[in-house]
């Protein structure tokens, strides 16, 4: 991972901040061997407070996972990064792998979609939860074993789960075990990237409830990426909508879902099936823009029913607690 842009003057390694996650002007490029470059994240600002529950939604390929990987310092070496990411006050991008290592698992942890791939099939569950605590020098082996039992209870699993192998657990149990692993070193931020996609709907709801509960009881900031809008409604107080590598809307979940301000959010919600509402399914016309070509102006303009001349210039996020990046909103505002 290469850091390409200068850090802002206030971005000093080790500096403490009030928010547990501060992403500012984040850009990520994936550089291909042929010289082309996919500009996957194109200037994201995101500040998350301790204990805040944020749901991130947006079409496939809009940069949600890339943003999280950048925040965790987990991008591949052929990626270039600009802007800044502060996790629990630590500048993640300042010193490359060194600063990323300093925050990973101890300040921020991540739960992926496939719980099975996050666990090593040849080790017992308890060892996999305990090992990070020992490796990071947080606890002795005996203390880590004790803490593992507490963590298993915290995520709703019997303590005997420690002696079992991952393949002996159901999908929901495995995801709970992975959450316990993620919490082992007491992070302040938990990134959950489609944590329930591989599970049945009942277990999805249980895992969603568990994550929300953990955020509340532990004061953990939860940043959850999902295509499941119901999950965001249930678990997140705040909803962030991304499109083509940028945040286009950000606000209280109820407001974003019931009174979306950006045309993209509006269409995304209309394209979401609702079981008990008798309306035809709609899709958003067109496709997201190519990320390996420059995007000028509003990236959504080509698909937007409200596009007009001003959209040739990239819109900024505007509003107070509920912000959206759309020139049409600026026009609506009284003079
Ligand atoms: N390792 C990689 N190498 C090259 N391009 C990548 C890589 N990872 C992601 N990309 C590109 O970056 C863009 C954003 O991808 P990303 O996985 O972040 O999207 P996403 O919003 O998480 O999508 P999804 O909802 O499908 O998970 C896509 O165009 C993708 O092809
Ligand atoms: Mg993704």
Tab-separated table of C-alpha atoms and ligand atoms in Angstrom:
chain	number	residue	atom	x	y	z
A	1	UNK	CA	0.000	0.000	0.000
A	2	UNK	CA	1.496	3.361	-1.044
A	3	UNK	CA	0.512	6.609	0.598
A	4	UNK	CA	0.409	9.208	-2.123
A	5	UNK	CA	-1.016	12.402	-0.687
A	6	UNK	CA	0.459	14.587	2.005
A	7	UNK	CA	-1.179	14.330	5.406
A	8	UNK	CA	-3.046	17.402	6.626
A	9	UNK	CA	-0.986	19.439	9.120
A	10	UNK	CA	-3.069	18.347	12.090
A	11	UNK	CA	-2.528	14.675	11.235
A	12	UNK	CA	0.220	13.873	13.703
A	13	UNK	CA	0.938	10.234	14.538
A	14	UNK	CA	-0.264	9.325	18.001
A	15	UNK	CA	-2.417	12.443	18.375
A	16	UNK	CA	-5.659	11.771	20.220
A	17	UNK	CA	-9.035	12.888	18.903
A	18	UNK	CA	-12.589	12.758	20.294
A	19	UNK	CA	-13.931	10.530	17.539
A	20	UNK	CA	-12.809	6.927	17.352
A	21	UNK	CA	-12.771	6.977	13.555
A	22	UNK	CA	-11.911	9.991	11.432
A	23	UNK	CA	-11.614	9.466	7.718
A	24	UNK	CA	-10.782	12.642	5.821
A	25	UNK	CA	-10.405	13.072	2.073
A	26	UNK	CA	-9.740	9.358	1.610
A	27	UNK	CA	-8.779	8.241	-1.900
A	28	UNK	CA	-7.835	4.726	-2.974
A	29	UNK	CA	-6.506	3.709	-6.379
A	30	UNK	CA	-5.898	0.130	-7.476
A	31	UNK	CA	-2.995	0.297	-9.878
A	32	UNK	CA	-3.058	-2.386	-12.574
A	33	UNK	CA	0.148	-3.693	-14.213
A	34	UNK	CA	-0.950	-2.169	-17.568
A	35	UNK	CA	-0.718	1.301	-16.062
A	36	UNK	CA	-4.463	1.767	-15.661
A	37	UNK	CA	-5.770	2.680	-12.251
A	38	UNK	CA	-9.207	2.144	-10.700
A	39	UNK	CA	-10.057	5.093	-8.483
A	40	UNK	CA	-12.225	3.097	-6.066
A	41	UNK	CA	-12.587	5.625	-3.234
A	42	UNK	CA	-12.710	9.220	-4.408
A	43	UNK	CA	-12.623	11.531	-1.421
A	44	UNK	CA	-14.534	10.092	1.536
A	45	UNK	CA	-14.996	11.962	4.811
A	46	UNK	CA	-16.471	9.950	7.673
A	47	UNK	CA	-16.316	10.684	11.373
A	48	UNK	CA	-17.661	8.138	13.837
A	49	UNK	CA	-17.995	8.658	17.582
A	50	UNK	CA	-17.472	6.054	20.306
A	51	UNK	CA	-20.486	3.772	20.557
A	52	UNK	CA	-22.035	5.135	17.355
A	53	UNK	CA	-23.720	2.612	15.046
A	54	UNK	CA	-23.322	3.466	11.380
A	55	UNK	CA	-24.757	1.477	8.491
A	56	UNK	CA	-23.117	1.876	5.083
A	57	UNK	CA	-25.061	1.005	1.935
A	58	UNK	CA	-24.617	1.390	-1.778
A	59	UNK	CA	-24.472	-0.626	-4.973
A	60	UNK	CA	-21.874	-3.303	-5.556
A	61	UNK	CA	-18.482	-1.846	-6.455
A	62	UNK	CA	-19.061	1.587	-4.870
A	63	UNK	CA	-16.034	1.243	-2.583
A	64	UNK	CA	-17.511	0.164	0.754
A	65	UNK	CA	-15.093	-2.701	1.392
A	66	UNK	CA	-12.163	-0.713	0.014
A	67	UNK	CA	-12.873	2.094	2.475
A	68	UNK	CA	-12.858	-0.376	5.385
A	69	UNK	CA	-9.698	-2.105	4.187
A	70	UNK	CA	-7.985	1.280	3.934
A	71	UNK	CA	-9.080	2.149	7.470
A	72	UNK	CA	-7.658	-1.151	8.725
A	73	UNK	CA	-4.445	-0.735	6.726
A	74	UNK	CA	-5.243	-3.953	4.886
A	75	UNK	CA	-5.046	-2.829	1.264
A	76	UNK	CA	-2.800	-4.784	-1.114
A	77	UNK	CA	0.612	-3.386	-2.032
A	78	UNK	CA	-0.552	-2.286	-5.506
A	79	UNK	CA	-3.083	0.096	-3.980
A	80	UNK	CA	-2.287	3.788	-3.501
A	81	UNK	CA	-3.943	5.775	-0.734
A	82	UNK	CA	-4.433	9.477	-0.166
A	83	UNK	CA	-6.048	11.461	2.643
A	84	UNK	CA	-6.022	10.463	6.274
A	85	UNK	CA	-7.509	7.842	8.565
A	86	UNK	CA	-7.338	8.250	12.314
A	87	UNK	CA	-8.408	5.257	14.363
A	88	UNK	CA	-8.777	5.895	18.051
A	89	UNK	CA	-6.455	8.865	17.581
A	90	UNK	CA	-3.764	6.940	15.718
A	91	UNK	CA	-2.832	7.957	12.199
A	92	UNK	CA	-3.261	4.690	10.277
A	93	UNK	CA	-1.661	5.843	7.028
A	94	UNK	CA	1.272	7.808	8.439
A	95	UNK	CA	3.817	5.034	8.691
A	96	UNK	CA	2.373	2.360	6.415
A	97	UNK	CA	2.300	-1.165	7.797
A	98	UNK	CA	3.853	-0.083	11.079
A	99	UNK	CA	0.997	2.228	12.070
A	100	UNK	CA	-1.606	-0.122	10.603
A	101	UNK	CA	-0.281	-2.917	12.821
A	102	UNK	CA	-0.527	-0.624	15.822
A	103	UNK	CA	-4.291	-0.289	15.421
A	104	UNK	CA	-5.334	-3.597	13.927
A	105	UNK	CA	-7.328	-5.745	16.353
A	106	UNK	CA	-6.366	-3.651	19.384
A	107	UNK	CA	-8.129	-0.454	18.241
A	108	UNK	CA	-10.174	-1.640	15.292
A	109	UNK	CA	-11.316	-5.066	14.242
A	110	UNK	CA	-13.234	-6.435	11.319
A	111	UNK	CA	-15.850	-9.108	10.777
A	112	UNK	CA	-16.151	-10.378	7.210
A	113	UNK	CA	-18.985	-12.010	5.339
A	114	UNK	CA	-17.771	-15.620	5.361
A	115	UNK	CA	-17.236	-16.694	8.973
A	116	UNK	CA	-15.656	-19.970	7.871
A	117	UNK	CA	-12.873	-18.243	5.957
A	118	UNK	CA	-12.080	-16.033	8.973
A	119	UNK	CA	-11.348	-19.115	11.089
A	120	UNK	CA	-8.605	-21.651	10.716
A	121	UNK	CA	-10.286	-25.062	10.331
A	122	UNK	CA	-7.481	-26.963	12.073
A	123	UNK	CA	-7.512	-25.098	15.390
A	124	UNK	CA	-10.131	-25.177	18.132
A	125	UNK	CA	-12.320	-22.090	18.436
A	126	UNK	CA	-10.977	-21.190	21.895
A	127	UNK	CA	-7.366	-21.082	20.719
A	128	UNK	CA	-8.317	-18.810	17.818
A	129	UNK	CA	-10.026	-16.358	20.164
A	130	UNK	CA	-7.241	-16.497	22.754
A	131	UNK	CA	-4.217	-16.268	20.436
A	132	UNK	CA	-4.549	-12.574	19.467
A	133	UNK	CA	-4.623	-11.551	23.138
A	134	UNK	CA	-1.372	-13.443	23.768
A	135	UNK	CA	0.274	-12.336	20.507
A	136	UNK	CA	-0.520	-8.684	21.222
A	137	UNK	CA	0.919	-9.097	24.720
A	138	UNK	CA	-2.368	-8.198	26.369
A	139	UNK	CA	-2.801	-11.341	28.459
A	140	UNK	CA	-0.982	-14.456	29.604
A	141	UNK	CA	-2.187	-17.757	28.156
A	142	UNK	CA	-4.204	-18.512	31.330
A	143	UNK	CA	-5.775	-15.036	31.382
A	144	UNK	CA	-6.577	-15.316	27.676
A	145	UNK	CA	-8.342	-18.631	28.313
A	146	UNK	CA	-10.459	-17.013	31.017
A	147	UNK	CA	-11.219	-14.022	28.810
A	148	UNK	CA	-12.169	-16.373	25.946
A	149	UNK	CA	-14.864	-17.914	28.133
A	150	UNK	CA	-16.185	-14.429	28.953
A	151	UNK	CA	-16.187	-13.438	25.287
A	152	UNK	CA	-18.051	-16.594	24.268
A	153	UNK	CA	-20.736	-15.780	26.835
A	154	UNK	CA	-20.831	-12.186	25.641
A	155	UNK	CA	-21.644	-13.294	22.098
A	156	UNK	CA	-24.233	-15.817	23.285
A	157	UNK	CA	-22.258	-19.036	22.906
A	158	UNK	CA	-21.720	-21.725	25.573
A	159	UNK	CA	-18.208	-21.676	26.981
A	160	UNK	CA	-17.796	-25.286	25.798
A	161	UNK	CA	-17.612	-23.836	22.257
A	162	UNK	CA	-13.951	-23.125	23.010
A	163	UNK	CA	-13.162	-26.835	22.649
A	164	UNK	CA	-14.919	-27.245	19.330
A	165	UNK	CA	-13.573	-26.913	15.797
A	166	UNK	CA	-15.111	-24.361	13.395
A	167	UNK	CA	-16.725	-27.038	11.215
A	168	UNK	CA	-18.642	-28.318	14.236
A	169	UNK	CA	-20.535	-25.015	14.544
A	170	UNK	CA	-23.568	-23.785	12.618
A	171	UNK	CA	-23.135	-20.696	10.411
A	172	UNK	CA	-24.693	-18.424	13.049
A	173	UNK	CA	-22.525	-19.886	15.827
A	174	UNK	CA	-19.427	-19.446	13.669
A	175	UNK	CA	-20.257	-15.816	13.020
A	176	UNK	CA	-20.711	-15.299	16.773
A	177	UNK	CA	-17.306	-16.936	17.345
A	178	UNK	CA	-15.761	-14.636	14.740
A	179	UNK	CA	-17.288	-11.646	16.527
A	180	UNK	CA	-15.760	-12.930	19.785
A	181	UNK	CA	-12.380	-13.149	17.996
A	182	UNK	CA	-12.782	-9.593	16.753
A	183	UNK	CA	-13.530	-8.365	20.278
A	184	UNK	CA	-10.630	-10.224	21.889
A	185	UNK	CA	-8.273	-7.230	22.051
A	186	UNK	CA	-11.032	-4.788	23.049
A	187	UNK	CA	-11.158	-2.642	19.909
A	188	UNK	CA	-12.973	0.691	19.922
A	189	UNK	CA	-14.236	0.297	16.354
A	190	UNK	CA	-15.753	-2.796	14.767
A	191	UNK	CA	-16.081	-2.898	10.990
A	192	UNK	CA	-18.611	-5.491	9.869
A	193	UNK	CA	-18.570	-6.082	6.121
A	194	UNK	CA	-21.766	-7.884	5.104
A	195	UNK	CA	-21.598	-9.918	8.316
A	196	UNK	CA	-24.919	-11.668	7.785
A	197	UNK	CA	-25.060	-12.259	4.034
A	198	UNK	CA	-24.327	-15.985	4.229
A	199	UNK	CA	-26.890	-16.654	6.980
A	200	UNK	CA	-30.623	-17.399	7.011
A	201	UNK	CA	-32.963	-14.520	7.828
A	202	UNK	CA	-33.626	-15.534	11.436
A	203	UNK	CA	-29.921	-15.828	12.219
A	204	UNK	CA	-29.259	-12.597	10.281
A	205	UNK	CA	-31.576	-10.750	12.655
A	206	UNK	CA	-29.941	-12.369	15.691
A	207	UNK	CA	-26.439	-11.385	14.562
A	208	UNK	CA	-27.626	-7.864	13.769
A	209	UNK	CA	-29.158	-7.579	17.244
A	210	UNK	CA	-25.983	-8.943	18.809
A	211	UNK	CA	-23.783	-6.397	17.036
A	212	UNK	CA	-26.065	-3.514	18.036
A	213	UNK	CA	-26.160	-4.739	21.627
A	214	UNK	CA	-22.363	-5.075	21.779
A	215	UNK	CA	-21.965	-1.555	20.453
A	216	UNK	CA	-24.219	-0.288	23.236
A	217	UNK	CA	-22.794	-2.327	26.093
A	218	UNK	CA	-19.121	-1.974	25.158
A	219	UNK	CA	-19.263	1.579	23.782
A	220	UNK	CA	-17.959	0.096	20.543
A	221	UNK	CA	-18.352	2.090	17.337
A	222	UNK	CA	-19.967	-0.163	14.744
A	223	UNK	CA	-19.518	0.490	11.034
A	224	UNK	CA	-21.645	-2.071	9.251
A	225	UNK	CA	-21.692	-2.503	5.502
A	226	UNK	CA	-24.712	-4.335	4.175
A	227	UNK	CA	-27.038	-4.510	1.189
A	228	UNK	CA	-29.822	-5.298	3.634
A	229	UNK	CA	-31.654	-2.050	4.274
A	230	UNK	CA	-33.815	-3.712	6.939
A	231	UNK	CA	-30.633	-4.602	8.818
A	232	UNK	CA	-29.509	-0.983	8.710
A	233	UNK	CA	-32.923	0.138	9.953
A	234	UNK	CA	-32.699	-2.319	12.857
A	235	UNK	CA	-29.106	-1.851	13.896
A	236	UNK	CA	-27.809	1.562	12.899
A	237	UNK	CA	-28.706	4.963	14.225
A	238	UNK	CA	-26.969	6.581	11.276
A	239	UNK	CA	-26.972	5.616	7.616
A	240	UNK	CA	-24.294	6.485	5.073
A	241	UNK	CA	-24.940	5.995	1.367
A	242	UNK	CA	-22.013	5.581	-1.027
A	243	UNK	CA	-21.976	5.825	-4.795
A	244	UNK	CA	-18.961	5.429	-7.102
A	245	UNK	CA	-16.436	5.897	-4.318
A	246	UNK	CA	-18.010	8.873	-2.572
A	247	UNK	CA	-20.496	9.446	0.239
A	248	UNK	CA	-23.631	10.914	-1.329
A	249	UNK	CA	-25.847	10.966	1.755
A	250	UNK	CA	-25.312	10.709	5.504
A	251	UNK	CA	-27.833	11.195	8.276
A	252	UNK	CA	-30.046	9.654	10.947
A	253	UNK	CA	-31.201	6.271	9.630
A	254	UNK	CA	-34.900	7.044	9.995
A	255	UNK	CA	-34.541	10.267	8.004
A	256	UNK	CA	-32.365	8.727	5.289
A	257	UNK	CA	-34.712	5.778	4.822
A	258	UNK	CA	-38.012	7.622	5.072
A	259	UNK	CA	-37.083	10.983	3.552
A	260	UNK	CA	-34.007	10.390	1.365
A	261	UNK	CA	-32.505	13.569	-0.009
A	262	UNK	CA	-30.242	12.249	-2.747
A	263	UNK	CA	-31.914	10.921	-5.933
A	264	UNK	CA	-29.611	7.886	-5.788
A	265	UNK	CA	-30.777	6.948	-2.278
A	266	UNK	CA	-34.380	7.446	-3.357
A	267	UNK	CA	-33.957	5.103	-6.322
A	268	UNK	CA	-31.958	2.582	-4.284
A	269	UNK	CA	-34.805	2.374	-1.771
A	270	UNK	CA	-37.372	2.038	-4.552
A	271	UNK	CA	-35.326	-0.806	-5.999
A	272	UNK	CA	-35.479	-2.680	-2.685
A	273	UNK	CA	-38.191	-5.359	-2.546
A	274	UNK	CA	-40.747	-4.918	0.248
A	275	UNK	CA	-42.744	-8.048	1.091
A	276	UNK	CA	-46.031	-6.521	2.183
A	277	UNK	CA	-46.206	-3.631	-0.260
A	278	UNK	CA	-47.895	-4.217	-3.557
A	279	UNK	CA	-45.718	-2.285	-5.945
A	280	UNK	CA	-43.683	-3.289	-8.982
A	281	UNK	CA	-39.947	-3.749	-8.523
A	282	UNK	CA	-37.960	-0.963	-10.130
A	283	UNK	CA	-34.312	-0.887	-11.022
A	284	UNK	CA	-31.976	2.063	-11.389
A	285	UNK	CA	-31.404	2.648	-15.108
A	286	UNK	CA	-27.835	2.451	-16.390
A	287	UNK	CA	-24.752	1.273	-14.521
A	288	UNK	CA	-22.306	2.945	-12.152
A	289	UNK	CA	-19.465	4.782	-13.931
A	290	UNK	CA	-16.166	3.064	-14.751
A	291	UNK	CA	-13.681	3.787	-12.020
A	292	UNK	CA	-10.652	3.491	-14.306
A	293	UNK	CA	-11.687	6.623	-16.196
A	294	UNK	CA	-11.850	10.144	-14.763
A	295	UNK	CA	-15.269	11.142	-13.424
A	296	UNK	CA	-16.062	14.799	-13.695
A	297	UNK	CA	-19.010	16.373	-11.936
A	298	UNK	CA	-21.632	14.304	-10.147
A	299	UNK	CA	-20.934	10.590	-10.735
A	300	UNK	CA	-24.663	9.817	-10.624
A	301	UNK	CA	-25.699	12.458	-13.190
A	302	UNK	CA	-25.833	10.020	-16.143
A	303	UNK	CA	-28.473	7.913	-14.330
A	304	UNK	CA	-30.237	10.696	-12.479
A	305	UNK	CA	-33.767	11.773	-13.440
A	306	UNK	CA	-33.111	15.184	-11.888
A	307	UNK	CA	-29.761	15.932	-13.558
A	308	UNK	CA	-29.276	19.442	-14.916
A	309	UNK	CA	-26.442	21.720	-16.023
A	310	UNK	CA	-24.978	22.275	-12.550
A	311	UNK	CA	-24.260	18.525	-12.216
A	312	UNK	CA	-21.196	18.981	-14.438
A	313	UNK	CA	-19.490	20.175	-11.245
A	314	UNK	CA	-18.991	17.699	-8.396
A	315	UNK	CA	-21.524	18.521	-5.655
A	316	UNK	CA	-20.488	18.836	-2.020
A	317	UNK	CA	-22.320	17.331	0.933
A	318	UNK	CA	-24.705	19.968	2.215
A	319	UNK	CA	-27.143	20.096	5.117
A	320	UNK	CA	-26.910	19.940	8.876
A	321	UNK	CA	-27.335	16.571	10.564
A	322	UNK	CA	-28.715	15.005	7.382
A	323	UNK	CA	-26.396	15.805	4.464
A	324	UNK	CA	-26.518	14.927	0.770
A	325	UNK	CA	-24.372	15.797	-2.239
A	326	UNK	CA	-26.809	16.975	-4.881
A	327	UNK	CA	-27.093	20.271	-6.766
A	328	UNK	CA	-30.880	19.871	-6.976
A	329	UNK	CA	-31.041	20.232	-3.181
A	330	UNK	CA	-29.084	23.464	-3.328
A	331	UNK	CA	-31.681	24.797	-5.777
A	332	UNK	CA	-34.547	23.758	-3.487
A	333	UNK	CA	-33.106	25.750	-0.586
A	334	UNK	CA	-34.805	29.112	-0.051
A	335	UNK	CA	-32.620	32.099	-0.994
B	1	LIG	N1	-7.935	-5.948	-5.072
B	1	LIG	C1	-8.474	-5.192	-6.036
B	1	LIG	N2	-7.842	-4.997	-7.212
B	1	LIG	C2	-8.363	-4.225	-8.175
B	1	LIG	N3	-9.551	-3.580	-8.074
B	1	LIG	C3	-10.233	-3.753	-6.936
B	1	LIG	C4	-9.739	-4.561	-5.853
B	1	LIG	N4	-10.642	-4.536	-4.849
B	1	LIG	C5	-11.640	-3.751	-5.283
B	1	LIG	N5	-11.405	-3.283	-6.522
B	1	LIG	C6	-12.274	-2.390	-7.291
B	1	LIG	O1	-12.627	-1.294	-6.476
B	1	LIG	C7	-13.993	-0.963	-6.643
B	1	LIG	C8	-14.678	-0.967	-5.313
B	1	LIG	O2	-14.734	-2.306	-4.839
B	1	LIG	P1	-15.290	-2.678	-3.387
B	1	LIG	O3	-15.031	-4.131	-3.203
B	1	LIG	O4	-14.739	-1.744	-2.398
B	1	LIG	O5	-16.852	-2.407	-3.558
B	1	LIG	P2	-18.042	-2.730	-2.563
B	1	LIG	O6	-18.824	-1.472	-2.443
B	1	LIG	O7	-17.521	-3.341	-1.321
B	1	LIG	O8	-18.889	-3.779	-3.410
B	1	LIG	P3	-19.758	-5.040	-2.912
B	1	LIG	O9	-21.053	-4.483	-2.441
B	1	LIG	O10	-19.907	-5.867	-4.145
B	1	LIG	O11	-18.985	-5.752	-1.845
B	1	LIG	C9	-14.556	-1.969	-7.646
B	1	LIG	O12	-14.565	-1.375	-8.909
B	1	LIG	C10	-13.597	-3.102	-7.587
B	1	LIG	O13	-13.522	-3.772	-8.826
B	2	LIG	MG1	-17.761	-5.189	-0.443
